[in-house]
Amino acid sequence: MKKSLVLLSILLAGLVGPASNAQTNPLWHEQKVKNYLPHMTVPEVRELLTKSDMVIIPVAALEQHGLHLPIGTDYLNGVERAKLVAQKTDILVAPVLLVGQSPFHLDFPGTISLKAETIVQVHLEAVQSLLRHGFKRFLILNAHGGNRAICTYLVDRINQETAGIAVEVGEAIAAFRKTVPAPATPAKTTANATEKVNIRAKVFDRHAGVGETSSSLYLTPNLVQMDRAETAKLTMPKHMDAMVPEVLDGDPATLLVFLAEGLKAKETGKKTSAAEMSTTGVWGIGDLTTASSEKGRIETERFVEAAVAFIEKWKALRPKN
Ligand SMILES: [Zn+2]
């Protein structure tokens, strides 16, 4: 082709381009993501099946996340983490449900909650479909604290009742998580004091707090409204308040008892639902303005690295048939 013709076709493409774009959905901004089931074609699923029999299924939630994070935080963050893992090692990402078990958030509008039995049943039926196509190994990724027991039970049901083999991701990758390099300890800080700070952050940063806000700032930045973020005022029944010092001292029995009672549905009468304990729905005492995409990036990369390391180990231990 002559140079002038090439130039002309580039000019024409430029003119035609915007006109044809205007005919497509202006709200559609998603990019096709590799190994993400909703974006894939049948030939792409077939092709993946020649390389991998593994599926990662985020078990999510649709629930209030304070004044600044979206209702879909757990769903979105779980799916985004799973997608990041699937870019580094071939594995199918198959979200099944947006909703999880969140009865203790129901006093905030927007929260939807399903019974544990329903969630397990829906995921078991989804696993049966995937088994039929040749997928065999399942990584159940719990994206919401309230689904913990559900995920354990789901993994056991898959292992006991189907041809599939399942693990829970948090449990699977625990040994692969690199320990965070210890920050330079100030002269007067004892190991015990550092431990207390860690426990405090863990116990009182459970929902929509600094940790989750940081994750969202990294994973879904344009959905976070930091200008609306408000540090919550937490209140709890007197006997639970009395447990706090021992919880912060790291006493495992006290922590167990504290969490067994904390954050439960209003109907239980425990007076520990999110709305009864927190002014904003956030279950955290940290200053939300200290959340950052950088903290979220570090946490996400640690997770992805550990998950990939586990998956590679599993592939080596038991190669695909
Ligand atoms: Zn959450």
PDB file of C-alpha atoms and ligand atoms in Angstrom:
ATOM      1  CA  MET A   1       0.000   0.000   0.000  1.00  0.00           C
ATOM      2  CA  LYS A   2       1.208   3.459  -0.794  1.00  0.00           C
ATOM      3  CA  LYS A   3       2.046   5.759   2.062  1.00  0.00           C
ATOM      4  CA  SER A   4      -0.798   8.139   1.205  1.00  0.00           C
ATOM      5  CA  LEU A   5      -3.304   5.281   1.251  1.00  0.00           C
ATOM      6  CA  VAL A   6      -2.100   4.109   4.646  1.00  0.00           C
ATOM      7  CA  LEU A   7      -2.493   7.644   5.935  1.00  0.00           C
ATOM      8  CA  LEU A   8      -5.976   7.899   4.466  1.00  0.00           C
ATOM      9  CA  SER A   9      -7.107   4.627   6.052  1.00  0.00           C
ATOM     10  CA  ILE A  10      -5.754   5.718   9.440  1.00  0.00           C
ATOM     11  CA  LEU A  11      -7.660   9.006   9.101  1.00  0.00           C
ATOM     12  CA  LEU A  12     -10.835   7.176   8.100  1.00  0.00           C
ATOM     13  CA  ALA A  13     -10.498   4.706  10.999  1.00  0.00           C
ATOM     14  CA  GLY A  14     -10.185   7.704  13.281  1.00  0.00           C
ATOM     15  CA  LEU A  15     -13.380   9.178  11.890  1.00  0.00           C
ATOM     16  CA  VAL A  16     -15.350   5.935  11.944  1.00  0.00           C
ATOM     17  CA  GLY A  17     -14.072   4.854  15.382  1.00  0.00           C
ATOM     18  CA  PRO A  18     -15.931   7.311  17.625  1.00  0.00           C
ATOM     19  CA  ALA A  19     -19.145   6.989  15.629  1.00  0.00           C
ATOM     20  CA  SER A  20     -19.233   3.201  16.085  1.00  0.00           C
ATOM     21  CA  ASN A  21     -18.269   3.503  19.787  1.00  0.00           C
ATOM     22  CA  ALA A  22     -21.259   5.745  20.323  1.00  0.00           C
ATOM     23  CA  GLN A  23     -23.480   2.810  19.373  1.00  0.00           C
ATOM     24  CA  THR A  24     -22.316   0.648  22.276  1.00  0.00           C
ATOM     25  CA  ASN A  25     -23.373   0.715  25.903  1.00  0.00           C
ATOM     26  CA  PRO A  26     -21.859   3.861  27.447  1.00  0.00           C
ATOM     27  CA  LEU A  27     -21.839   2.192  30.876  1.00  0.00           C
ATOM     28  CA  TRP A  28     -19.675  -0.745  29.787  1.00  0.00           C
ATOM     29  CA  HIS A  29     -16.067  -0.258  30.901  1.00  0.00           C
ATOM     30  CA  GLU A  30     -14.990  -3.792  31.746  1.00  0.00           C
ATOM     31  CA  GLN A  31     -11.991  -5.338  30.072  1.00  0.00           C
ATOM     32  CA  LYS A  32     -11.940  -9.026  29.259  1.00  0.00           C
ATOM     33  CA  VAL A  33     -10.039 -10.844  32.001  1.00  0.00           C
ATOM     34  CA  LYS A  34      -8.227 -14.132  31.335  1.00  0.00           C
ATOM     35  CA  ASN A  35      -9.631 -17.229  33.107  1.00  0.00           C
ATOM     36  CA  TYR A  36     -12.654 -15.297  34.447  1.00  0.00           C
ATOM     37  CA  LEU A  37     -15.648 -17.500  33.642  1.00  0.00           C
ATOM     38  CA  PRO A  38     -18.295 -14.817  32.964  1.00  0.00           C
ATOM     39  CA  HIS A  39     -16.025 -13.302  30.284  1.00  0.00           C
ATOM     40  CA  MET A  40     -15.010 -16.575  28.650  1.00  0.00           C
ATOM     41  CA  THR A  41     -16.276 -18.379  25.576  1.00  0.00           C
ATOM     42  CA  VAL A  42     -16.844 -22.138  25.370  1.00  0.00           C
ATOM     43  CA  PRO A  43     -13.642 -22.654  23.316  1.00  0.00           C
ATOM     44  CA  GLU A  44     -11.695 -20.751  25.963  1.00  0.00           C
ATOM     45  CA  VAL A  45     -13.097 -22.947  28.745  1.00  0.00           C
ATOM     46  CA  ARG A  46     -12.192 -26.055  26.690  1.00  0.00           C
ATOM     47  CA  GLU A  47      -8.687 -24.715  26.197  1.00  0.00           C
ATOM     48  CA  LEU A  48      -8.284 -23.997  29.927  1.00  0.00           C
ATOM     49  CA  LEU A  49      -9.455 -27.533  30.724  1.00  0.00           C
ATOM     50  CA  THR A  50      -6.506 -28.931  28.755  1.00  0.00           C
ATOM     51  CA  LYS A  51      -4.179 -27.092  31.158  1.00  0.00           C
ATOM     52  CA  SER A  52      -5.950 -27.041  34.511  1.00  0.00           C
ATOM     53  CA  ASP A  53      -8.664 -28.777  36.500  1.00  0.00           C
ATOM     54  CA  MET A  54      -8.720 -26.117  39.219  1.00  0.00           C
ATOM     55  CA  VAL A  55     -11.432 -23.598  40.042  1.00  0.00           C
ATOM     56  CA  ILE A  56     -11.366 -20.778  42.544  1.00  0.00           C
ATOM     57  CA  ILE A  57     -14.816 -19.850  43.888  1.00  0.00           C
ATOM     58  CA  PRO A  58     -15.108 -16.700  46.017  1.00  0.00           C
ATOM     59  CA  VAL A  59     -17.843 -17.049  48.648  1.00  0.00           C
ATOM     60  CA  ALA A  60     -19.010 -13.477  48.981  1.00  0.00           C
ATOM     61  CA  ALA A  61     -21.490 -11.160  50.685  1.00  0.00           C
ATOM     62  CA  LEU A  62     -23.710  -8.188  49.859  1.00  0.00           C
ATOM     63  CA  GLU A  63     -23.816  -6.147  53.023  1.00  0.00           C
ATOM     64  CA  GLN A  64     -23.366  -2.711  54.499  1.00  0.00           C
ATOM     65  CA  HIS A  65     -19.779  -1.495  54.639  1.00  0.00           C
ATOM     66  CA  GLY A  66     -20.053   1.725  56.597  1.00  0.00           C
ATOM     67  CA  LEU A  67     -20.680   5.087  54.989  1.00  0.00           C
ATOM     68  CA  HIS A  68     -17.802   4.953  52.527  1.00  0.00           C
ATOM     69  CA  LEU A  69     -17.492   1.458  51.010  1.00  0.00           C
ATOM     70  CA  PRO A  70     -19.906  -0.215  48.565  1.00  0.00           C
ATOM     71  CA  ILE A  71     -22.422  -2.884  49.598  1.00  0.00           C
ATOM     72  CA  GLY A  72     -20.644  -5.253  47.214  1.00  0.00           C
ATOM     73  CA  THR A  73     -17.210  -4.835  48.852  1.00  0.00           C
ATOM     74  CA  ASP A  74     -16.767  -8.500  49.829  1.00  0.00           C
ATOM     75  CA  TYR A  75     -18.007  -9.763  46.468  1.00  0.00           C
ATOM     76  CA  LEU A  76     -15.878  -7.329  44.485  1.00  0.00           C
ATOM     77  CA  ASN A  77     -12.713  -7.760  46.557  1.00  0.00           C
ATOM     78  CA  GLY A  78     -13.043 -11.558  46.585  1.00  0.00           C
ATOM     79  CA  VAL A  79     -13.509 -11.721  42.819  1.00  0.00           C
ATOM     80  CA  GLU A  80     -10.686  -9.247  42.127  1.00  0.00           C
ATOM     81  CA  ARG A  81      -8.274 -11.226  44.339  1.00  0.00           C
ATOM     82  CA  ALA A  82      -9.267 -14.456  42.592  1.00  0.00           C
ATOM     83  CA  LYS A  83      -8.735 -12.836  39.163  1.00  0.00           C
ATOM     84  CA  LEU A  84      -5.251 -11.647  40.189  1.00  0.00           C
ATOM     85  CA  VAL A  85      -4.346 -15.188  41.269  1.00  0.00           C
ATOM     86  CA  ALA A  86      -5.648 -16.587  37.969  1.00  0.00           C
ATOM     87  CA  GLN A  87      -3.378 -14.264  35.946  1.00  0.00           C
ATOM     88  CA  LYS A  88      -0.314 -15.887  37.548  1.00  0.00           C
ATOM     89  CA  THR A  89      -1.318 -19.537  37.408  1.00  0.00           C
ATOM     90  CA  ASP A  90      -3.946 -21.098  35.158  1.00  0.00           C
ATOM     91  CA  ILE A  91      -7.092 -21.701  37.160  1.00  0.00           C
ATOM     92  CA  LEU A  92     -10.747 -20.893  36.488  1.00  0.00           C
ATOM     93  CA  VAL A  93     -12.382 -18.023  38.425  1.00  0.00           C
ATOM     94  CA  ALA A  94     -16.043 -18.920  38.908  1.00  0.00           C
ATOM     95  CA  PRO A  95     -18.099 -16.614  41.138  1.00  0.00           C
ATOM     96  CA  VAL A  96     -21.427 -18.282  41.911  1.00  0.00           C
ATOM     97  CA  LEU A  97     -23.278 -16.034  44.358  1.00  0.00           C
ATOM     98  CA  LEU A  98     -23.017 -12.373  45.280  1.00  0.00           C
ATOM     99  CA  VAL A  99     -24.809 -12.913  48.576  1.00  0.00           C
ATOM    100  CA  GLY A 100     -23.566 -14.551  51.781  1.00  0.00           C
ATOM    101  CA  GLN A 101     -24.584 -14.915  55.417  1.00  0.00           C
ATOM    102  CA  SER A 102     -24.931 -11.430  56.894  1.00  0.00           C
ATOM    103  CA  PRO A 103     -27.952 -11.383  59.248  1.00  0.00           C
ATOM    104  CA  PHE A 104     -26.059  -9.175  61.727  1.00  0.00           C
ATOM    105  CA  HIS A 105     -25.875  -6.355  59.139  1.00  0.00           C
ATOM    106  CA  LEU A 106     -29.551  -6.406  58.161  1.00  0.00           C
ATOM    107  CA  ASP A 107     -30.468  -3.235  60.053  1.00  0.00           C
ATOM    108  CA  PHE A 108     -28.517  -1.256  57.480  1.00  0.00           C
ATOM    109  CA  PRO A 109     -30.409  -0.881  54.198  1.00  0.00           C
ATOM    110  CA  GLY A 110     -28.977  -2.693  51.212  1.00  0.00           C
ATOM    111  CA  THR A 111     -27.781  -5.775  53.058  1.00  0.00           C
ATOM    112  CA  ILE A 112     -29.065  -9.086  51.692  1.00  0.00           C
ATOM    113  CA  SER A 113     -28.560 -12.300  53.643  1.00  0.00           C
ATOM    114  CA  LEU A 114     -29.085 -15.969  52.844  1.00  0.00           C
ATOM    115  CA  LYS A 115     -29.243 -18.921  55.215  1.00  0.00           C
ATOM    116  CA  ALA A 116     -26.088 -21.017  55.564  1.00  0.00           C
ATOM    117  CA  GLU A 117     -27.899 -24.086  54.151  1.00  0.00           C
ATOM    118  CA  THR A 118     -28.918 -22.162  51.020  1.00  0.00           C
ATOM    119  CA  ILE A 119     -25.390 -20.906  50.385  1.00  0.00           C
ATOM    120  CA  VAL A 120     -23.892 -24.392  50.787  1.00  0.00           C
ATOM    121  CA  GLN A 121     -26.564 -25.946  48.563  1.00  0.00           C
ATOM    122  CA  VAL A 122     -26.129 -23.397  45.744  1.00  0.00           C
ATOM    123  CA  HIS A 123     -22.354 -23.816  45.736  1.00  0.00           C
ATOM    124  CA  LEU A 124     -22.607 -27.627  45.838  1.00  0.00           C
ATOM    125  CA  GLU A 125     -24.869 -27.580  42.779  1.00  0.00           C
ATOM    126  CA  ALA A 126     -22.448 -25.233  40.993  1.00  0.00           C
ATOM    127  CA  VAL A 127     -19.560 -27.582  41.830  1.00  0.00           C
ATOM    128  CA  GLN A 128     -21.563 -30.483  40.335  1.00  0.00           C
ATOM    129  CA  SER A 129     -21.884 -28.530  37.060  1.00  0.00           C
ATOM    130  CA  LEU A 130     -18.162 -27.780  36.960  1.00  0.00           C
ATOM    131  CA  LEU A 131     -17.288 -31.431  37.741  1.00  0.00           C
ATOM    132  CA  ARG A 132     -19.339 -32.481  34.749  1.00  0.00           C
ATOM    133  CA  HIS A 133     -17.093 -30.375  32.502  1.00  0.00           C
ATOM    134  CA  GLY A 134     -13.905 -31.883  33.885  1.00  0.00           C
ATOM    135  CA  PHE A 135     -12.923 -29.450  36.621  1.00  0.00           C
ATOM    136  CA  LYS A 136     -11.925 -31.432  39.674  1.00  0.00           C
ATOM    137  CA  ARG A 137     -10.157 -29.293  42.241  1.00  0.00           C
ATOM    138  CA  PHE A 138     -11.858 -26.438  44.048  1.00  0.00           C
ATOM    139  CA  LEU A 139     -10.374 -23.560  45.997  1.00  0.00           C
ATOM    140  CA  ILE A 140     -13.089 -22.061  48.153  1.00  0.00           C
ATOM    141  CA  LEU A 141     -12.111 -18.433  48.795  1.00  0.00           C
ATOM    142  CA  ASN A 142     -13.948 -16.983  51.760  1.00  0.00           C
ATOM    143  CA  ALA A 143     -14.427 -13.255  51.141  1.00  0.00           C
ATOM    144  CA  HIS A 144     -16.534 -12.510  54.252  1.00  0.00           C
ATOM    145  CA  GLY A 145     -15.966 -13.360  57.926  1.00  0.00           C
ATOM    146  CA  GLY A 146     -19.589 -14.421  58.398  1.00  0.00           C
ATOM    147  CA  ASN A 147     -19.078 -17.257  55.869  1.00  0.00           C
ATOM    148  CA  ARG A 148     -16.252 -18.964  57.747  1.00  0.00           C
ATOM    149  CA  ALA A 149     -18.134 -22.005  59.035  1.00  0.00           C
ATOM    150  CA  ILE A 150     -20.082 -22.230  55.765  1.00  0.00           C
ATOM    151  CA  CYS A 151     -16.842 -22.496  53.774  1.00  0.00           C
ATOM    152  CA  THR A 152     -15.445 -25.182  56.099  1.00  0.00           C
ATOM    153  CA  TYR A 153     -18.672 -27.180  55.752  1.00  0.00           C
ATOM    154  CA  LEU A 154     -18.823 -26.647  51.974  1.00  0.00           C
ATOM    155  CA  VAL A 155     -15.256 -27.929  51.571  1.00  0.00           C
ATOM    156  CA  ASP A 156     -16.111 -31.020  53.616  1.00  0.00           C
ATOM    157  CA  ARG A 157     -19.320 -31.681  51.662  1.00  0.00           C
ATOM    158  CA  ILE A 158     -17.433 -31.458  48.340  1.00  0.00           C
ATOM    159  CA  ASN A 159     -14.732 -33.820  49.621  1.00  0.00           C
ATOM    160  CA  GLN A 160     -17.150 -36.320  51.205  1.00  0.00           C
ATOM    161  CA  GLU A 161     -19.952 -36.330  48.649  1.00  0.00           C
ATOM    162  CA  THR A 162     -18.525 -35.594  45.215  1.00  0.00           C
ATOM    163  CA  ALA A 163     -15.623 -36.577  42.958  1.00  0.00           C
ATOM    164  CA  GLY A 164     -14.203 -33.103  43.573  1.00  0.00           C
ATOM    165  CA  ILE A 165     -11.355 -32.219  45.907  1.00  0.00           C
ATOM    166  CA  ALA A 166     -11.663 -28.945  47.807  1.00  0.00           C
ATOM    167  CA  VAL A 167      -9.648 -26.751  50.156  1.00  0.00           C
ATOM    168  CA  GLU A 168     -10.395 -23.438  51.849  1.00  0.00           C
ATOM    169  CA  VAL A 169      -7.959 -20.841  50.526  1.00  0.00           C
ATOM    170  CA  GLY A 170      -7.242 -19.019  53.815  1.00  0.00           C
ATOM    171  CA  GLU A 171      -6.315 -22.296  55.483  1.00  0.00           C
ATOM    172  CA  ALA A 172      -4.404 -23.549  52.435  1.00  0.00           C
ATOM    173  CA  ILE A 173      -2.175 -20.504  52.095  1.00  0.00           C
ATOM    174  CA  ALA A 174      -1.525 -19.771  55.772  1.00  0.00           C
ATOM    175  CA  ALA A 175       1.876 -21.461  55.687  1.00  0.00           C
ATOM    176  CA  PHE A 176       2.782 -19.694  52.427  1.00  0.00           C
ATOM    177  CA  ARG A 177       2.117 -16.168  53.657  1.00  0.00           C
ATOM    178  CA  LYS A 178       5.425 -14.441  54.141  1.00  0.00           C
ATOM    179  CA  THR A 179       5.671 -12.863  57.547  1.00  0.00           C
ATOM    180  CA  VAL A 180       5.634  -9.097  57.319  1.00  0.00           C
ATOM    181  CA  PRO A 181       9.166  -7.823  57.912  1.00  0.00           C
ATOM    182  CA  ALA A 182       9.266  -6.587  61.485  1.00  0.00           C
ATOM    183  CA  PRO A 183       9.290  -2.773  61.625  1.00  0.00           C
ATOM    184  CA  ALA A 184      12.285  -1.228  63.350  1.00  0.00           C
ATOM    185  CA  THR A 185      11.335  -1.582  67.002  1.00  0.00           C
ATOM    186  CA  PRO A 186      11.556   1.664  68.960  1.00  0.00           C
ATOM    187  CA  ALA A 187      13.963   1.273  71.880  1.00  0.00           C
ATOM    188  CA  LYS A 188      11.260   1.235  74.560  1.00  0.00           C
ATOM    189  CA  THR A 189       8.733  -0.993  72.774  1.00  0.00           C
ATOM    190  CA  THR A 190       8.768  -4.510  74.128  1.00  0.00           C
ATOM    191  CA  ALA A 191       7.726  -7.510  72.019  1.00  0.00           C
ATOM    192  CA  ASN A 192       4.678  -7.748  74.252  1.00  0.00           C
ATOM    193  CA  ALA A 193       3.553  -4.206  73.393  1.00  0.00           C
ATOM    194  CA  THR A 194       3.901  -4.899  69.649  1.00  0.00           C
ATOM    195  CA  GLU A 195       1.825  -8.037  70.075  1.00  0.00           C
ATOM    196  CA  LYS A 196      -0.877  -6.040  71.864  1.00  0.00           C
ATOM    197  CA  VAL A 197      -1.036  -3.556  69.004  1.00  0.00           C
ATOM    198  CA  ASN A 198      -1.426  -6.439  66.524  1.00  0.00           C
ATOM    199  CA  ILE A 199      -4.198  -8.059  68.534  1.00  0.00           C
ATOM    200  CA  ARG A 200      -5.962  -4.746  68.960  1.00  0.00           C
ATOM    201  CA  ALA A 201      -5.833  -4.133  65.217  1.00  0.00           C
ATOM    202  CA  LYS A 202      -7.088  -7.657  64.512  1.00  0.00           C
ATOM    203  CA  VAL A 203      -9.928  -7.655  67.007  1.00  0.00           C
ATOM    204  CA  PHE A 204     -11.064  -4.106  66.346  1.00  0.00           C
ATOM    205  CA  ASP A 205     -10.569  -3.917  62.597  1.00  0.00           C
ATOM    206  CA  ARG A 206     -12.954  -6.603  61.479  1.00  0.00           C
ATOM    207  CA  HIS A 207     -15.344  -4.888  59.126  1.00  0.00           C
ATOM    208  CA  ALA A 208     -15.032  -1.898  56.779  1.00  0.00           C
ATOM    209  CA  GLY A 209     -12.135  -0.617  58.895  1.00  0.00           C
ATOM    210  CA  VAL A 210      -8.615   0.448  57.949  1.00  0.00           C
ATOM    211  CA  GLY A 211      -7.674  -2.959  56.514  1.00  0.00           C
ATOM    212  CA  GLU A 212     -10.724  -3.456  54.322  1.00  0.00           C
ATOM    213  CA  THR A 213     -10.770   0.199  53.241  1.00  0.00           C
ATOM    214  CA  SER A 214      -7.126  -0.121  52.182  1.00  0.00           C
ATOM    215  CA  SER A 215      -7.942  -3.278  50.188  1.00  0.00           C
ATOM    216  CA  SER A 216     -10.791  -1.488  48.454  1.00  0.00           C
ATOM    217  CA  LEU A 217      -8.626   1.572  47.725  1.00  0.00           C
ATOM    218  CA  TYR A 218      -6.298  -0.789  45.874  1.00  0.00           C
ATOM    219  CA  LEU A 219      -8.790  -3.209  44.283  1.00  0.00           C
ATOM    220  CA  THR A 220     -11.773  -0.988  43.381  1.00  0.00           C
ATOM    221  CA  PRO A 221     -10.522   2.600  43.954  1.00  0.00           C
ATOM    222  CA  ASN A 222     -13.294   4.516  42.200  1.00  0.00           C
ATOM    223  CA  LEU A 223     -15.954   2.901  44.428  1.00  0.00           C
ATOM    224  CA  VAL A 224     -14.457   4.190  47.687  1.00  0.00           C
ATOM    225  CA  GLN A 225     -15.788   7.501  49.015  1.00  0.00           C
ATOM    226  CA  MET A 226     -13.105   8.592  51.452  1.00  0.00           C
ATOM    227  CA  ASP A 227     -14.827  11.954  51.935  1.00  0.00           C
ATOM    228  CA  ARG A 228     -17.717  10.032  53.533  1.00  0.00           C
ATOM    229  CA  ALA A 229     -15.514   7.873  55.788  1.00  0.00           C
ATOM    230  CA  GLU A 230     -16.317   8.335  59.456  1.00  0.00           C
ATOM    231  CA  THR A 231     -14.589   6.604  62.346  1.00  0.00           C
ATOM    232  CA  ALA A 232     -17.209   4.606  64.209  1.00  0.00           C
ATOM    233  CA  LYS A 233     -18.091   4.828  67.840  1.00  0.00           C
ATOM    234  CA  LEU A 234     -18.367   1.285  69.178  1.00  0.00           C
ATOM    235  CA  THR A 235     -20.554   0.294  72.086  1.00  0.00           C
ATOM    236  CA  MET A 236     -21.114  -3.179  73.448  1.00  0.00           C
ATOM    237  CA  PRO A 237     -22.923  -4.945  76.283  1.00  0.00           C
ATOM    238  CA  LYS A 238     -21.225  -4.306  79.645  1.00  0.00           C
ATOM    239  CA  HIS A 239     -20.025  -7.876  80.155  1.00  0.00           C
ATOM    240  CA  MET A 240     -18.337  -7.778  76.736  1.00  0.00           C
ATOM    241  CA  ASP A 241     -16.771  -4.426  77.463  1.00  0.00           C
ATOM    242  CA  ALA A 242     -15.294  -6.022  80.573  1.00  0.00           C
ATOM    243  CA  MET A 243     -13.621  -8.688  78.402  1.00  0.00           C
ATOM    244  CA  VAL A 244     -11.769  -6.139  76.243  1.00  0.00           C
ATOM    245  CA  PRO A 245      -8.569  -5.867  78.350  1.00  0.00           C
ATOM    246  CA  GLU A 246      -8.116  -9.656  78.305  1.00  0.00           C
ATOM    247  CA  VAL A 247      -8.944  -9.771  74.609  1.00  0.00           C
ATOM    248  CA  LEU A 248      -6.221  -7.206  74.026  1.00  0.00           C
ATOM    249  CA  ASP A 249      -3.873  -9.217  76.249  1.00  0.00           C
ATOM    250  CA  GLY A 250      -4.290 -12.010  73.723  1.00  0.00           C
ATOM    251  CA  ASP A 251      -6.063 -14.466  75.986  1.00  0.00           C
ATOM    252  CA  PRO A 252      -7.361 -17.067  73.503  1.00  0.00           C
ATOM    253  CA  ALA A 253     -10.318 -18.234  75.620  1.00  0.00           C
ATOM    254  CA  THR A 254     -11.531 -14.651  76.152  1.00  0.00           C
ATOM    255  CA  LEU A 255     -11.169 -13.887  72.448  1.00  0.00           C
ATOM    256  CA  LEU A 256     -13.160 -17.003  71.571  1.00  0.00           C
ATOM    257  CA  VAL A 257     -15.973 -16.131  73.984  1.00  0.00           C
ATOM    258  CA  PHE A 258     -15.932 -12.478  72.854  1.00  0.00           C
ATOM    259  CA  LEU A 259     -16.240 -13.358  69.162  1.00  0.00           C
ATOM    260  CA  ALA A 260     -18.830 -16.081  69.800  1.00  0.00           C
ATOM    261  CA  GLU A 261     -21.158 -13.399  71.112  1.00  0.00           C
ATOM    262  CA  GLY A 262     -20.088 -10.396  69.054  1.00  0.00           C
ATOM    263  CA  LEU A 263     -21.622  -9.421  65.687  1.00  0.00           C
ATOM    264  CA  LYS A 264     -24.730 -11.601  65.744  1.00  0.00           C
ATOM    265  CA  ALA A 265     -28.204 -11.034  64.331  1.00  0.00           C
ATOM    266  CA  LYS A 266     -30.455  -8.632  66.244  1.00  0.00           C
ATOM    267  CA  GLU A 267     -33.091 -11.392  66.539  1.00  0.00           C
ATOM    268  CA  THR A 268     -30.771 -13.399  68.796  1.00  0.00           C
ATOM    269  CA  GLY A 269     -31.248 -10.791  71.545  1.00  0.00           C
ATOM    270  CA  LYS A 270     -27.506 -10.563  72.195  1.00  0.00           C
ATOM    271  CA  LYS A 271     -27.486  -6.833  71.400  1.00  0.00           C
ATOM    272  CA  THR A 272     -24.396  -7.290  69.271  1.00  0.00           C
ATOM    273  CA  SER A 273     -25.649  -6.708  65.715  1.00  0.00           C
ATOM    274  CA  ALA A 274     -23.653  -4.202  63.661  1.00  0.00           C
ATOM    275  CA  ALA A 275     -26.277  -1.504  64.155  1.00  0.00           C
ATOM    276  CA  GLU A 276     -26.398  -2.129  67.922  1.00  0.00           C
ATOM    277  CA  MET A 277     -22.612  -1.944  68.313  1.00  0.00           C
ATOM    278  CA  SER A 278     -21.443   0.629  65.791  1.00  0.00           C
ATOM    279  CA  THR A 279     -22.641   4.116  64.879  1.00  0.00           C
ATOM    280  CA  THR A 280     -21.649   3.740  61.209  1.00  0.00           C
ATOM    281  CA  GLY A 281     -21.671  -0.026  60.667  1.00  0.00           C
ATOM    282  CA  VAL A 282     -17.876  -0.121  60.689  1.00  0.00           C
ATOM    283  CA  TRP A 283     -16.489  -2.632  63.211  1.00  0.00           C
ATOM    284  CA  GLY A 284     -13.137  -1.022  63.733  1.00  0.00           C
ATOM    285  CA  ILE A 285     -11.593   1.641  65.904  1.00  0.00           C
ATOM    286  CA  GLY A 286      -8.731   2.688  63.629  1.00  0.00           C
ATOM    287  CA  ASP A 287      -8.573   6.121  62.032  1.00  0.00           C
ATOM    288  CA  LEU A 288      -9.967   5.497  58.535  1.00  0.00           C
ATOM    289  CA  THR A 289      -7.854   8.299  57.073  1.00  0.00           C
ATOM    290  CA  THR A 290      -4.823   6.044  57.658  1.00  0.00           C
ATOM    291  CA  ALA A 291      -6.170   3.606  55.054  1.00  0.00           C
ATOM    292  CA  SER A 292      -4.217   3.680  51.802  1.00  0.00           C
ATOM    293  CA  SER A 293      -4.031   1.936  48.453  1.00  0.00           C
ATOM    294  CA  GLU A 294      -0.401   1.155  49.275  1.00  0.00           C
ATOM    295  CA  LYS A 295      -1.435  -0.843  52.379  1.00  0.00           C
ATOM    296  CA  GLY A 296      -4.033  -2.570  50.221  1.00  0.00           C
ATOM    297  CA  ARG A 297      -1.462  -3.359  47.548  1.00  0.00           C
ATOM    298  CA  ILE A 298       0.945  -4.938  50.029  1.00  0.00           C
ATOM    299  CA  GLU A 299      -1.798  -7.057  51.592  1.00  0.00           C
ATOM    300  CA  THR A 300      -3.174  -8.116  48.198  1.00  0.00           C
ATOM    301  CA  GLU A 301       0.225  -9.019  46.789  1.00  0.00           C
ATOM    302  CA  ARG A 302       1.029 -11.094  49.869  1.00  0.00           C
ATOM    303  CA  PHE A 303      -2.242 -12.927  49.418  1.00  0.00           C
ATOM    304  CA  VAL A 304      -1.755 -13.498  45.679  1.00  0.00           C
ATOM    305  CA  GLU A 305       1.837 -14.687  46.134  1.00  0.00           C
ATOM    306  CA  ALA A 306       0.851 -17.138  48.870  1.00  0.00           C
ATOM    307  CA  ALA A 307      -2.145 -18.442  46.899  1.00  0.00           C
ATOM    308  CA  VAL A 308      -0.032 -18.991  43.772  1.00  0.00           C
ATOM    309  CA  ALA A 309       2.668 -20.757  45.817  1.00  0.00           C
ATOM    310  CA  PHE A 310       0.062 -23.096  47.306  1.00  0.00           C
ATOM    311  CA  ILE A 311      -1.549 -23.795  43.921  1.00  0.00           C
ATOM    312  CA  GLU A 312       1.815 -24.602  42.343  1.00  0.00           C
ATOM    313  CA  LYS A 313       2.549 -26.953  45.239  1.00  0.00           C
ATOM    314  CA  TRP A 314      -0.838 -28.643  44.813  1.00  0.00           C
ATOM    315  CA  LYS A 315      -0.243 -29.012  41.073  1.00  0.00           C
ATOM    316  CA  ALA A 316       3.131 -30.652  41.808  1.00  0.00           C
ATOM    317  CA  LEU A 317       1.768 -32.920  44.558  1.00  0.00           C
ATOM    318  CA  ARG A 318      -1.088 -34.161  42.458  1.00  0.00           C
ATOM    319  CA  PRO A 319      -0.716 -33.504  38.734  1.00  0.00           C
ATOM    320  CA  LYS A 320      -3.868 -33.145  36.662  1.00  0.00           C
ATOM    321  CA  ASN A 321      -5.091 -36.513  35.274  1.00  0.00           C
TER     322      ASN A 321
HETATM  323 ZN    ZN B   1     -16.356  -6.832  54.039  1.00  0.00          ZN
END
